[in-house]
XYZ file of N, CA and C in Angstrom:
228
model
N 5.197 -0.465 -8.949
C 5.559 0.785 -8.325
C 4.647 1.012 -7.113
N 5.219 1.541 -6.073
C 4.505 1.771 -4.822
C 4.341 3.265 -4.600
N 3.144 3.673 -4.240
C 2.914 5.087 -3.916
C 3.396 5.365 -2.498
N 3.958 6.537 -2.314
C 4.453 6.925 -1.001
C 4.119 8.388 -0.772
N 3.803 8.712 0.472
C 3.522 10.096 0.831
C 4.368 10.455 2.050
N 4.870 11.675 2.072
C 5.647 12.184 3.196
C 4.936 13.439 3.686
N 4.596 13.469 4.972
C 3.911 14.613 5.574
C 4.744 15.166 6.720
N 4.797 16.492 6.820
C 5.462 17.141 7.942
C 4.489 18.156 8.525
N 4.262 18.050 9.817
C 3.346 18.959 10.486
C 3.446 18.822 11.986
N 2.452 19.366 12.671
C 2.430 19.329 14.137
C 1.254 18.495 14.625
N 1.471 17.820 15.760
C 0.403 17.022 16.365
C -0.626 17.946 17.005
N -1.896 17.681 16.752
C -2.950 18.530 17.299
C -3.265 18.207 18.753
N -2.976 16.969 19.188
C -3.128 16.568 20.590
C -2.265 15.337 20.826
N -2.151 14.919 22.075
C -1.355 13.734 22.392
C -1.951 12.506 21.705
N -1.106 11.608 21.191
C -1.610 10.392 20.545
C -2.387 9.516 21.529
N -3.403 8.829 21.017
C -4.200 7.890 21.811
C -3.820 6.486 21.393
N -3.394 5.653 22.353
C -2.986 4.284 22.044
C -3.849 3.326 22.844
N -4.354 2.297 22.140
C -5.189 1.260 22.760
C -4.724 -0.099 22.285
N -5.077 -1.127 23.029
C -4.824 -2.506 22.628
C -6.079 -3.017 21.929
N -5.912 -3.638 20.758
C -7.049 -4.119 19.978
C -6.825 -5.556 19.528
N -7.926 -6.249 19.251
C -7.867 -7.595 18.705
C -7.579 -8.658 19.736
N -7.580 -9.898 19.274
C -7.327 -11.036 20.161
C -5.902 -11.044 20.688
N -4.955 -10.588 19.862
C -3.545 -10.591 20.260
C -3.148 -9.329 21.004
N -4.105 -8.427 21.229
C -3.859 -7.184 21.964
C -2.717 -6.366 21.346
N -2.848 -6.088 20.067
C -1.878 -5.276 19.328
C -2.133 -3.803 19.641
N -1.072 -3.031 19.813
C -1.204 -1.597 20.067
C -1.643 -0.887 18.789
N -2.601 0.026 18.951
C -3.086 0.842 17.837
C -3.082 2.290 18.299
N -2.298 3.123 17.622
C -2.188 4.531 17.994
C -2.852 5.421 16.957
N -3.612 6.403 17.426
C -4.272 7.367 16.547
C -3.819 8.766 16.920
N -3.587 9.574 15.874
C -3.224 10.967 16.091
C -3.580 11.763 14.848
N -3.667 13.087 15.009
C -3.978 13.974 13.893
C -2.807 14.911 13.678
N -2.434 15.067 12.418
C -1.310 15.905 12.024
C -1.831 17.125 11.286
N -1.466 18.320 11.751
C -1.832 19.574 11.081
C -0.702 19.947 10.137
N -0.967 19.864 8.829
C 0.041 20.137 7.805
C -0.258 21.491 7.183
N 0.705 22.408 7.252
C 0.532 23.750 6.684
C 0.396 23.686 5.172
N -0.488 24.519 4.658
C -0.633 24.682 3.210
C -0.579 26.174 2.925
N 0.338 26.578 2.078
C 0.461 27.997 1.729
C 0.011 28.192 0.296
N -0.609 29.307 0.065
C -0.988 29.674 -1.297
C -0.899 31.184 -1.419
N -0.624 31.653 -2.633
C -0.409 33.087 -2.854
C -1.703 33.760 -3.306
N -1.935 34.941 -2.803
C -3.043 35.793 -3.218
C -2.471 37.149 -3.572
N -3.265 37.965 -4.195
C -2.795 39.301 -4.579
C -2.476 40.176 -3.371
N -3.224 39.990 -2.283
C -3.014 40.822 -1.097
C -1.943 40.260 -0.152
N -1.247 39.222 -0.545
C -0.188 38.653 0.290
C -0.381 37.160 0.489
N 0.548 36.557 1.219
C 0.480 35.113 1.477
C -0.555 34.817 2.548
N -1.316 33.777 2.305
C -2.286 33.273 3.281
C -1.850 31.875 3.677
N -2.106 31.503 4.918
C -1.700 30.187 5.376
C -2.900 29.472 5.987
N -3.103 28.234 5.575
C -4.125 27.376 6.150
C -3.474 26.047 6.488
N -4.244 25.140 7.048
C -3.711 23.820 7.398
C -4.702 22.743 6.997
N -4.159 21.591 6.624
C -4.955 20.388 6.409
C -4.743 19.503 7.631
N -5.815 18.876 8.099
C -5.741 18.007 9.272
C -5.867 16.566 8.804
N -4.772 15.812 8.943
C -4.671 14.461 8.430
C -4.740 13.481 9.594
N -5.731 12.585 9.570
C -5.844 11.534 10.579
C -4.875 10.410 10.270
N -4.116 9.965 11.270
C -3.092 8.933 11.079
C -3.286 7.805 12.088
N -2.869 6.597 11.686
C -2.950 5.415 12.545
C -1.624 4.675 12.458
N -1.127 4.199 13.604
C 0.094 3.394 13.659
C -0.215 2.133 14.478
N 0.488 1.052 14.168
C 0.255 -0.226 14.841
C 1.538 -0.770 15.454
N 1.378 -1.629 16.440
C 2.493 -2.370 17.026
C 3.514 -1.487 17.705
N 4.788 -1.783 17.444
C 5.881 -1.055 18.094
C 5.907 0.409 17.692
N 5.484 0.717 16.465
C 5.417 2.125 16.045
C 4.445 2.899 16.927
N 3.292 2.318 17.226
C 2.297 2.965 18.086
C 2.854 3.180 19.491
N 3.556 2.188 20.023
C 4.135 2.311 21.363
C 5.212 3.394 21.405
N 6.027 3.497 20.353
C 7.057 4.539 20.265
C 6.413 5.926 20.230
N 5.366 6.057 19.431
C 4.662 7.333 19.316
C 4.061 7.742 20.653
N 3.458 6.793 21.351
C 2.862 7.088 22.660
C 3.926 7.567 23.652
N 5.098 6.967 23.608
C 6.147 7.272 24.576
C 6.820 8.625 24.325
N 7.042 8.974 23.057
C 7.882 10.132 22.759
C 7.176 11.334 22.131
N 5.995 11.172 21.588
C 5.336 12.270 20.879
C 4.315 12.958 21.767
N 4.259 14.291 21.675
C 3.315 15.094 22.452
C 2.694 16.168 21.571
N 1.585 16.730 22.045
C 0.870 17.801 21.329
C 1.838 18.924 20.979
N 1.719 19.421 19.732
C 2.505 20.555 19.285
C 3.850 20.200 18.694
N 4.292 18.953 18.860
C 5.589 18.542 18.307
C 5.520 18.506 16.790
N 6.590 18.942 16.147
C 6.684 18.836 14.679
C 7.243 17.461 14.368
N 6.534 16.715 13.517
C 6.948 15.377 13.127
C 6.837 15.215 11.615
N 7.617 14.279 11.097
C 7.550 13.904 9.689
C 7.237 12.420 9.633
N 6.247 12.062 8.827
C 5.875 10.655 8.693
C 5.878 10.256 7.216
N 6.138 8.985 6.972
C 6.105 8.436 5.616
C 5.036 7.348 5.561
């Protein structure tokens, strides 16, 4: 069995893509702000978790081309 996680949130800034290694593979880094809601007696409070993400190869190049700060994205 394989573990899988699905996150939906907004990008905190534009993704950073660099070429790494001998083969110059694209490596993209970005941070996703995922909302977390919890109930309190005085009403709903909202906070966010900031998840660091990394993509490689063609996925990194796609992210660099089409994703921008503030965009809502879902990743698996």
